Coordinates of C-alpha atoms in Angstrom, one line a residue:
M1 CA 72.2 171.9 30.9
M2 CA 68.8 172.5 30.1
D3 CA 67.6 173.9 26.4
I4 CA 65.1 176.7 28.0
A5 CA 64.0 179.6 25.9
L6 CA 64.0 183.2 27.6
P7 CA 60.4 182.7 29.4
G8 CA 61.4 179.7 30.7
W9 CA 64.6 181.3 32.3
L10 CA 62.5 184.2 33.5
L11 CA 60.0 182.0 35.1
I12 CA 63.0 179.9 36.7
T13 CA 64.1 183.1 38.2
A14 CA 60.7 183.9 39.4
T15 CA 60.6 180.8 41.5
L16 CA 63.7 181.5 42.9
L17 CA 63.6 184.8 44.2
P18 CA 61.2 183.8 47.0
L19 CA 63.6 180.8 48.0
A20 CA 66.5 183.4 48.2
A21 CA 64.2 185.7 50.3
F22 CA 63.6 182.5 52.6
V23 CA 67.2 181.8 53.0
I24 CA 67.9 185.6 54.0
L25 CA 65.4 185.8 56.5
V26 CA 66.1 182.6 57.9
F27 CA 69.7 183.9 58.6
W28 CA 69.5 187.6 58.9
G29 CA 66.0 188.1 59.3
K30 CA 66.1 189.0 63.0
K31 CA 68.9 191.2 62.5
M32 CA 66.9 192.9 59.9
G33 CA 64.1 193.1 62.3
D34 CA 60.4 194.9 61.3
P35 CA 59.6 196.4 58.6
F36 CA 62.8 195.6 56.8
A37 CA 62.2 192.0 57.0
G38 CA 58.8 192.8 55.2
Y39 CA 60.2 195.2 52.8
L40 CA 63.1 193.0 51.6
A41 CA 60.5 189.9 51.3
S42 CA 57.9 192.1 49.4
T43 CA 60.6 193.6 47.1
F44 CA 61.6 190.1 46.0
I45 CA 57.9 188.7 45.1
A46 CA 57.4 191.9 43.3
V47 CA 60.6 191.1 40.9
S48 CA 59.2 187.8 40.8
F49 CA 56.0 189.2 39.7
V50 CA 57.8 191.4 36.9
C51 CA 59.9 188.5 35.7
S52 CA 56.6 186.7 35.3
L53 CA 55.0 189.5 33.4
A54 CA 57.9 189.7 31.5
A55 CA 57.4 186.0 30.4
M56 CA 53.7 186.4 29.6
I57 CA 54.4 189.2 27.3
L58 CA 57.1 187.1 25.4
W59 CA 54.8 184.0 25.3
V60 CA 51.6 185.8 24.2
G61 CA 54.1 187.8 21.7
R62 CA 56.0 184.7 20.4
P63 CA 56.4 184.4 16.9
D64 CA 55.9 181.3 14.6
D65 CA 59.3 180.8 13.8
S66 CA 62.1 180.4 16.1
T67 CA 63.2 184.3 15.7
W68 CA 63.4 185.0 19.1
G69 CA 65.2 182.1 20.1
F70 CA 61.9 179.9 20.8
E71 CA 58.8 179.0 18.7
K72 CA 55.4 178.5 19.6
G73 CA 54.6 175.6 22.1
P74 CA 55.4 174.3 25.3
I75 CA 58.8 174.6 26.8
N76 CA 59.6 171.0 28.2
S77 CA 63.1 170.1 29.2
T78 CA 65.1 168.2 31.6
F79 CA 68.2 167.1 33.0
G80 CA 70.0 164.5 35.0
W81 CA 70.6 165.8 38.4
I82 CA 71.9 163.0 40.5
P83 CA 72.6 159.4 40.2
V84 CA 70.0 157.1 41.0
G85 CA 70.1 154.0 39.2
T86 CA 67.8 152.8 36.5
W87 CA 64.2 153.9 36.9
P88 CA 61.7 153.4 34.4
G89 CA 60.8 157.0 32.2
Q90 CA 63.9 158.7 32.6
R91 CA 65.2 160.6 29.8
H92 CA 68.9 160.8 31.3
P93 CA 69.5 157.0 32.2
G94 CA 70.9 156.3 35.4
F95 CA 70.1 160.2 36.9
L96 CA 67.0 161.7 38.5
D97 CA 65.3 163.7 36.1
L98 CA 64.3 167.4 37.0
G99 CA 63.0 169.5 34.6
V100 CA 60.5 172.7 34.0
Y101 CA 57.5 172.4 31.9
V102 CA 55.8 175.9 30.5
D103 CA 52.7 176.3 28.8
S104 CA 50.1 178.8 29.2
L105 CA 48.8 177.5 31.7
T106 CA 52.1 177.9 33.8
V107 CA 52.5 181.3 32.3
I108 CA 49.0 182.6 33.7
M109 CA 49.3 180.7 37.0
F110 CA 52.8 182.5 37.7
N111 CA 51.2 186.0 37.3
M112 CA 48.2 185.4 39.1
V113 CA 50.3 184.1 41.8
T114 CA 52.9 186.3 42.1
L115 CA 50.5 189.7 41.7
V116 CA 48.3 188.5 44.4
S117 CA 51.1 187.6 46.7
T118 CA 52.7 190.8 46.2
L119 CA 50.0 192.7 47.1
I120 CA 49.3 190.4 50.3
F121 CA 53.0 190.9 51.2
V122 CA 52.5 194.6 51.1
F123 CA 49.2 194.7 53.0
S124 CA 51.0 192.4 55.4
I125 CA 53.6 194.9 56.5
G126 CA 51.1 197.1 57.9
Y127 CA 48.8 194.3 59.5
M128 CA 51.9 192.5 61.2
R129 CA 53.8 195.5 62.1
E130 CA 53.1 195.0 65.9
D131 CA 53.7 191.2 65.6
K132 CA 56.8 190.0 67.9
R133 CA 57.8 187.6 65.1
F134 CA 57.4 189.9 62.1
P135 CA 60.6 188.5 60.2
R136 CA 59.2 184.9 60.7
F137 CA 56.0 185.7 59.1
F138 CA 57.5 187.0 55.9
T139 CA 59.9 183.8 55.9
Y140 CA 57.3 181.4 56.1
L141 CA 55.2 183.9 53.0
S142 CA 58.3 183.2 50.8
L143 CA 59.0 179.7 51.4
F144 CA 54.9 179.4 50.4
D145 CA 55.2 181.1 47.3
F146 CA 58.7 179.2 46.5
S147 CA 56.6 175.9 46.8
M148 CA 53.7 177.2 44.8
L149 CA 55.7 178.5 42.2
G150 CA 57.7 175.2 42.1
L151 CA 54.5 173.5 41.8
V152 CA 53.5 175.1 39.1
L153 CA 56.9 175.1 37.0
G154 CA 57.6 171.7 37.9
G155 CA 58.2 169.1 34.7
T156 CA 58.0 165.9 36.2
V157 CA 55.8 163.8 38.3
L158 CA 58.4 163.7 41.4
Q159 CA 58.3 167.4 41.0
L160 CA 55.1 167.9 41.4
F161 CA 55.0 165.5 44.4
I162 CA 57.8 167.0 46.3
F163 CA 56.3 170.8 46.1
W164 CA 53.1 169.3 46.7
E165 CA 53.9 168.3 50.1
L166 CA 56.2 171.6 50.5
V167 CA 52.8 173.4 50.1
G168 CA 51.5 171.7 52.7
L169 CA 54.1 172.1 55.2
C170 CA 54.2 175.9 54.7
S171 CA 50.1 175.8 55.3
Y172 CA 50.8 174.3 58.9
L173 CA 53.6 176.5 59.6
L174 CA 51.3 179.9 58.8
I175 CA 47.9 178.9 60.2
G176 CA 49.7 177.6 63.4
F177 CA 51.8 180.9 63.5
W178 CA 50.1 182.3 66.7
Y179 CA 51.0 179.0 68.2
E180 CA 50.6 180.2 71.8
K181 CA 46.5 180.4 71.0
K182 CA 45.3 176.6 71.5
S183 CA 42.6 177.4 68.7
A184 CA 45.6 178.1 66.3
S185 CA 47.4 175.4 66.7
N186 CA 44.8 173.0 67.0
A187 CA 43.8 174.6 63.6
A188 CA 47.1 174.0 62.3
I189 CA 47.2 170.1 63.2
K190 CA 43.5 169.8 62.2
A191 CA 44.9 170.9 58.8
F192 CA 47.6 168.8 58.4
V193 CA 46.3 165.7 59.5
T194 CA 43.3 166.3 57.4
N195 CA 45.6 166.8 54.3
R196 CA 47.4 163.6 55.2
V197 CA 44.4 161.8 54.4
G198 CA 43.9 163.3 51.4
D199 CA 47.7 162.5 50.7
F200 CA 47.1 158.9 51.2
G201 CA 44.8 158.6 48.0
F202 CA 47.4 160.9 46.4
L203 CA 50.0 158.5 47.4
I204 CA 48.2 155.6 46.1
G205 CA 47.6 157.2 42.7
F206 CA 51.0 158.6 42.4
G207 CA 52.5 155.1 43.5
I208 CA 50.4 153.3 40.3
L209 CA 51.8 156.2 37.9
F210 CA 55.3 156.1 39.4
Y211 CA 55.4 152.2 39.0
H212 CA 54.3 152.2 35.6
L213 CA 55.7 155.0 34.1
G214 CA 58.6 156.2 36.5
N215 CA 59.4 159.8 36.9
V216 CA 58.1 160.9 33.5
T217 CA 57.4 164.6 32.4
L218 CA 53.9 165.7 32.2
P219 CA 53.9 165.4 28.3
D220 CA 54.9 161.9 28.4
M221 CA 52.4 160.9 31.0
W222 CA 49.7 162.9 28.6
I223 CA 50.7 160.9 25.7
Q224 CA 51.4 157.3 27.2
L225 CA 48.0 157.5 29.1
G226 CA 46.1 159.4 26.2
A227 CA 43.4 156.9 25.9
A228 CA 42.2 157.3 29.4
G229 CA 39.7 160.2 28.2
S230 CA 37.9 157.5 26.2
G231 CA 38.3 154.8 29.0
E232 CA 40.1 152.5 26.9
A233 CA 43.1 149.9 28.4
I234 CA 46.5 150.9 27.4
R235 CA 49.6 149.2 26.4
L236 CA 52.7 150.7 27.7
G237 CA 56.1 150.8 25.9
T238 CA 57.2 148.1 28.0
G239 CA 54.2 145.9 26.7
A240 CA 52.5 146.1 29.8
L241 CA 48.6 146.6 29.7
F242 CA 47.3 149.4 31.6
S243 CA 43.4 148.6 32.5
S244 CA 41.1 151.3 32.2
T245 CA 40.2 150.3 36.0
L246 CA 43.4 151.0 37.2
L247 CA 43.4 154.3 35.2
T248 CA 40.2 155.3 36.8
V249 CA 41.5 154.1 40.5
M250 CA 44.9 156.3 39.4
G251 CA 43.1 159.3 38.8
I252 CA 40.6 158.9 41.7
G253 CA 43.6 158.7 43.9
L254 CA 45.4 161.7 42.4
F255 CA 42.2 163.4 42.9
F256 CA 42.0 162.9 46.8
G257 CA 44.9 164.8 47.3
A258 CA 43.5 167.6 45.6
V259 CA 40.2 166.9 48.0
G260 CA 42.5 167.5 50.9
K261 CA 44.4 170.4 49.3
S262 CA 41.1 172.3 47.7
A263 CA 39.2 171.3 50.8
Q264 CA 36.4 169.2 49.1
F265 CA 33.6 167.2 50.6
P266 CA 34.7 165.2 53.2
L267 CA 37.7 166.9 53.9
H268 CA 36.9 170.2 53.9
V269 CA 36.6 170.7 57.9
W270 CA 40.2 172.3 58.1
L271 CA 39.5 175.1 56.0
P272 CA 37.1 177.3 58.3
D273 CA 39.6 176.5 61.2
A274 CA 42.4 178.0 58.8
M275 CA 41.0 181.5 59.5
E276 CA 42.5 181.1 63.0
G277 CA 45.6 182.4 61.2
P278 CA 46.6 185.9 60.5
T279 CA 44.3 187.5 57.9
P280 CA 46.9 187.9 55.5
V281 CA 47.8 183.9 55.2
S282 CA 43.9 183.5 54.7
A283 CA 44.0 185.6 51.9
L284 CA 47.1 183.7 50.6
I285 CA 45.8 180.2 51.5
H286 CA 42.2 180.9 49.9
A287 CA 43.5 182.9 46.7
A288 CA 46.5 182.0 45.5
T289 CA 48.5 179.0 47.0
M290 CA 46.7 175.7 49.4
V291 CA 43.3 175.6 47.7
A292 CA 44.5 176.7 44.2
A293 CA 47.2 174.0 44.1
G294 CA 44.5 171.2 44.5
V295 CA 42.5 172.6 41.2
Y296 CA 45.7 173.3 39.4
L297 CA 46.5 169.5 40.0
V298 CA 43.3 168.2 38.6
G299 CA 43.9 170.5 35.2
R300 CA 47.3 169.1 35.1
I301 CA 46.2 165.5 35.2
F302 CA 42.8 166.1 33.1
P303 CA 44.1 164.4 30.0
V304 CA 44.6 161.3 31.6
L305 CA 41.0 160.8 33.5
T306 CA 38.6 158.3 32.6
P307 CA 34.9 158.7 32.5
D308 CA 34.2 157.3 35.2
A309 CA 36.9 159.3 37.3
K310 CA 35.5 162.8 35.9
L311 CA 31.9 161.7 36.9
F312 CA 33.2 161.1 40.7
I313 CA 35.0 164.3 40.6
A314 CA 32.1 166.0 39.2
I315 CA 29.9 164.5 42.1
I316 CA 32.6 165.8 45.0
G317 CA 32.3 169.4 43.3
C318 CA 28.6 169.4 43.2
I319 CA 28.1 168.1 46.9
T320 CA 30.9 170.7 47.9
L321 CA 29.3 173.9 45.8
T322 CA 25.9 173.3 47.5
M323 CA 26.6 172.3 51.1
A324 CA 29.1 175.1 51.7
A325 CA 26.7 177.8 50.3
L326 CA 24.2 176.7 52.5
I327 CA 26.5 176.7 55.7
A328 CA 27.9 180.0 55.0
V329 CA 24.3 182.0 55.0
V330 CA 24.2 180.9 58.6
Q331 CA 27.7 181.9 59.6
S332 CA 28.2 185.4 62.0
D333 CA 32.1 185.4 62.0
I334 CA 33.2 187.4 58.6
K335 CA 36.1 185.0 57.8
K336 CA 34.0 182.2 58.3
V337 CA 31.2 183.3 55.8
L338 CA 34.2 184.1 53.5
A339 CA 35.9 180.4 54.2
Y340 CA 32.6 178.8 53.3
S341 CA 32.4 180.7 50.4
T342 CA 35.7 179.7 49.1
L343 CA 34.6 176.1 49.5
S344 CA 31.6 177.0 47.4
Q345 CA 33.6 178.2 44.7
L346 CA 36.4 175.5 44.6
G347 CA 33.3 173.1 44.5
Y348 CA 32.4 175.4 41.4
M349 CA 35.7 174.9 40.0
I350 CA 35.8 170.9 40.4
L351 CA 32.5 170.5 39.2
A352 CA 33.4 172.2 35.8
M353 CA 36.4 170.3 35.7
G354 CA 34.4 166.8 36.0
V355 CA 31.7 167.9 33.5
G356 CA 34.8 168.6 31.1
S357 CA 35.1 172.3 31.3
W358 CA 38.8 172.5 32.0
V359 CA 38.8 176.1 30.6
G360 CA 36.0 177.2 32.8
G361 CA 37.5 175.7 35.8
L362 CA 40.8 177.0 35.5
F363 CA 39.5 180.4 34.2
H364 CA 37.2 180.8 37.2
L365 CA 40.5 179.5 39.5
I366 CA 42.3 182.6 38.1
T367 CA 39.4 185.6 38.8
H368 CA 38.2 184.0 41.9
A369 CA 42.0 184.3 43.1
F370 CA 41.6 187.9 42.5
F371 CA 38.3 188.7 44.2
K372 CA 38.5 186.3 47.2
A373 CA 41.9 188.1 48.1
L374 CA 40.5 191.1 47.8
L375 CA 37.7 190.0 50.2
F376 CA 39.7 188.8 52.7
L377 CA 42.2 192.0 53.0
G378 CA 39.2 194.0 53.0
S379 CA 37.7 191.8 56.0
G380 CA 41.2 192.2 57.5
S381 CA 41.0 195.8 57.3
V382 CA 37.4 195.8 58.7
I383 CA 38.8 193.5 61.6
H384 CA 41.7 195.9 62.3
A385 CA 39.1 199.0 62.1
A386 CA 36.8 197.1 64.7
H387 CA 39.6 196.3 67.1
H388 CA 39.6 192.5 65.8
E389 CA 36.0 192.2 66.3
Q390 CA 34.7 189.5 63.5
E391 CA 31.3 188.9 64.6
L392 CA 29.2 190.6 62.0
P393 CA 26.0 191.6 64.4
Q394 CA 28.6 193.8 66.0
Y395 CA 29.2 195.9 63.2
G396 CA 27.6 199.1 61.9
G397 CA 28.1 202.5 60.2
L398 CA 31.5 201.1 59.0
M399 CA 31.0 202.7 55.6
R400 CA 31.3 206.3 57.2
K401 CA 34.5 205.2 58.9
I402 CA 36.5 203.1 56.5
P403 CA 35.2 204.2 52.8
I404 CA 38.0 203.1 50.6
T405 CA 37.4 199.4 52.2
A406 CA 33.8 199.7 51.9
V407 CA 34.1 200.8 48.0
T408 CA 36.7 198.1 47.4
F409 CA 34.8 194.9 48.9
A410 CA 31.8 196.0 47.5
I411 CA 33.4 195.7 44.0
A412 CA 34.7 192.2 45.0
V413 CA 31.0 191.1 46.5
L414 CA 30.0 192.1 43.0
A415 CA 32.7 190.5 41.1
I416 CA 32.3 187.1 42.9
A417 CA 28.4 187.1 42.4
G418 CA 29.1 187.1 38.7
F419 CA 27.2 190.6 38.0
G420 CA 27.3 191.7 34.5
I421 CA 24.8 193.0 31.9
A422 CA 24.9 192.4 27.9
G423 CA 28.5 191.3 28.0
V424 CA 29.8 193.8 30.2
G425 CA 31.0 192.9 34.0
F426 CA 33.2 191.9 36.6
A427 CA 35.4 189.0 36.4
G428 CA 33.3 186.4 37.9
Y429 CA 30.4 187.6 35.0
Y430 CA 32.9 185.9 32.4
S431 CA 34.4 183.0 34.1
K432 CA 31.0 181.8 35.8
D433 CA 29.3 182.1 32.3
M434 CA 31.6 179.7 30.8

């Protein structure tokens, strides 16, 4: 049994709730029909958010001593799951280690993912109410959220890999949800194949890490490879020498996984086509799950990145930031404008990580999730009101017809623009200022 404090158990519960919704909908979703399948999935993810919020309150208010059963500092606990023989790095020799790792980033990510997902789930009940595969849609959404939360909570490098691939599978299922449309099925295949290219690099980096350290926990990885930040060679506990060149290759390899997931140059081509999925899927992918996973991964491996690896990351982020912003200017499809906007903002986060601003990059990831979700849900409202017309030149006079959408859209635009004066502004003002 793992020795986990209350915030850890709350986050485990928050992770398992979408999985429970997925299992229920797989077996009984058709019998429920719509809108009850949507009500069930939305309720489960809302309770997941409540658990995440409670964990954050406990985490922020935790005392310096163990009065509440846990002290300040990360929660890092593992248990031996199944016998696998002797692997390096195992805390339970002879067994496959699984565990959880909870720190401030984990808690914040959980609240961001579950809150944004709850709003998207509720929006989807109305948006998808006439779709003949309504229950299946919420089945996939629930699995998507479970995958992302599992990625954030996972305490070992093997769990990181498993949930990383599961996030990719869910994106394929949701982008191609309307598979009877040739464009949607092609977009899903394109996203899947492009991410496999990125995951080839990820596998190289993961293979180097796993070969030398085994299925270690994240803190153990940071400790053993801690000299990477200064570009030094490292002598591992086994006596083997881990050269700075190998560290750089490992870091860039792992980063290539993020290049695929977060649609960085040159693997950015799948994200605009992902707009072929339902609009709530676009909101979820661009705000809280798929593309966020790549930036989150860079944040987790940041302590073991060499200066050369960080320089490479910064260059890729800078290219993506500039290129995507220029492409967005000439788009006429409302969802593609937002898609390239996401690409540019992700490049901004990756650039921040590359130049050493860990806090700035992840802070912007959190703020971006909210105003980008608002932009996509607002675009869904506009598209719905315009009878599924997505070309911007065809719009006009919408503020009189959908004033609430107009106001919320304007707020999101000001936020992503970083509007503010003298220290008072929207969310993007603070995160971009860092």
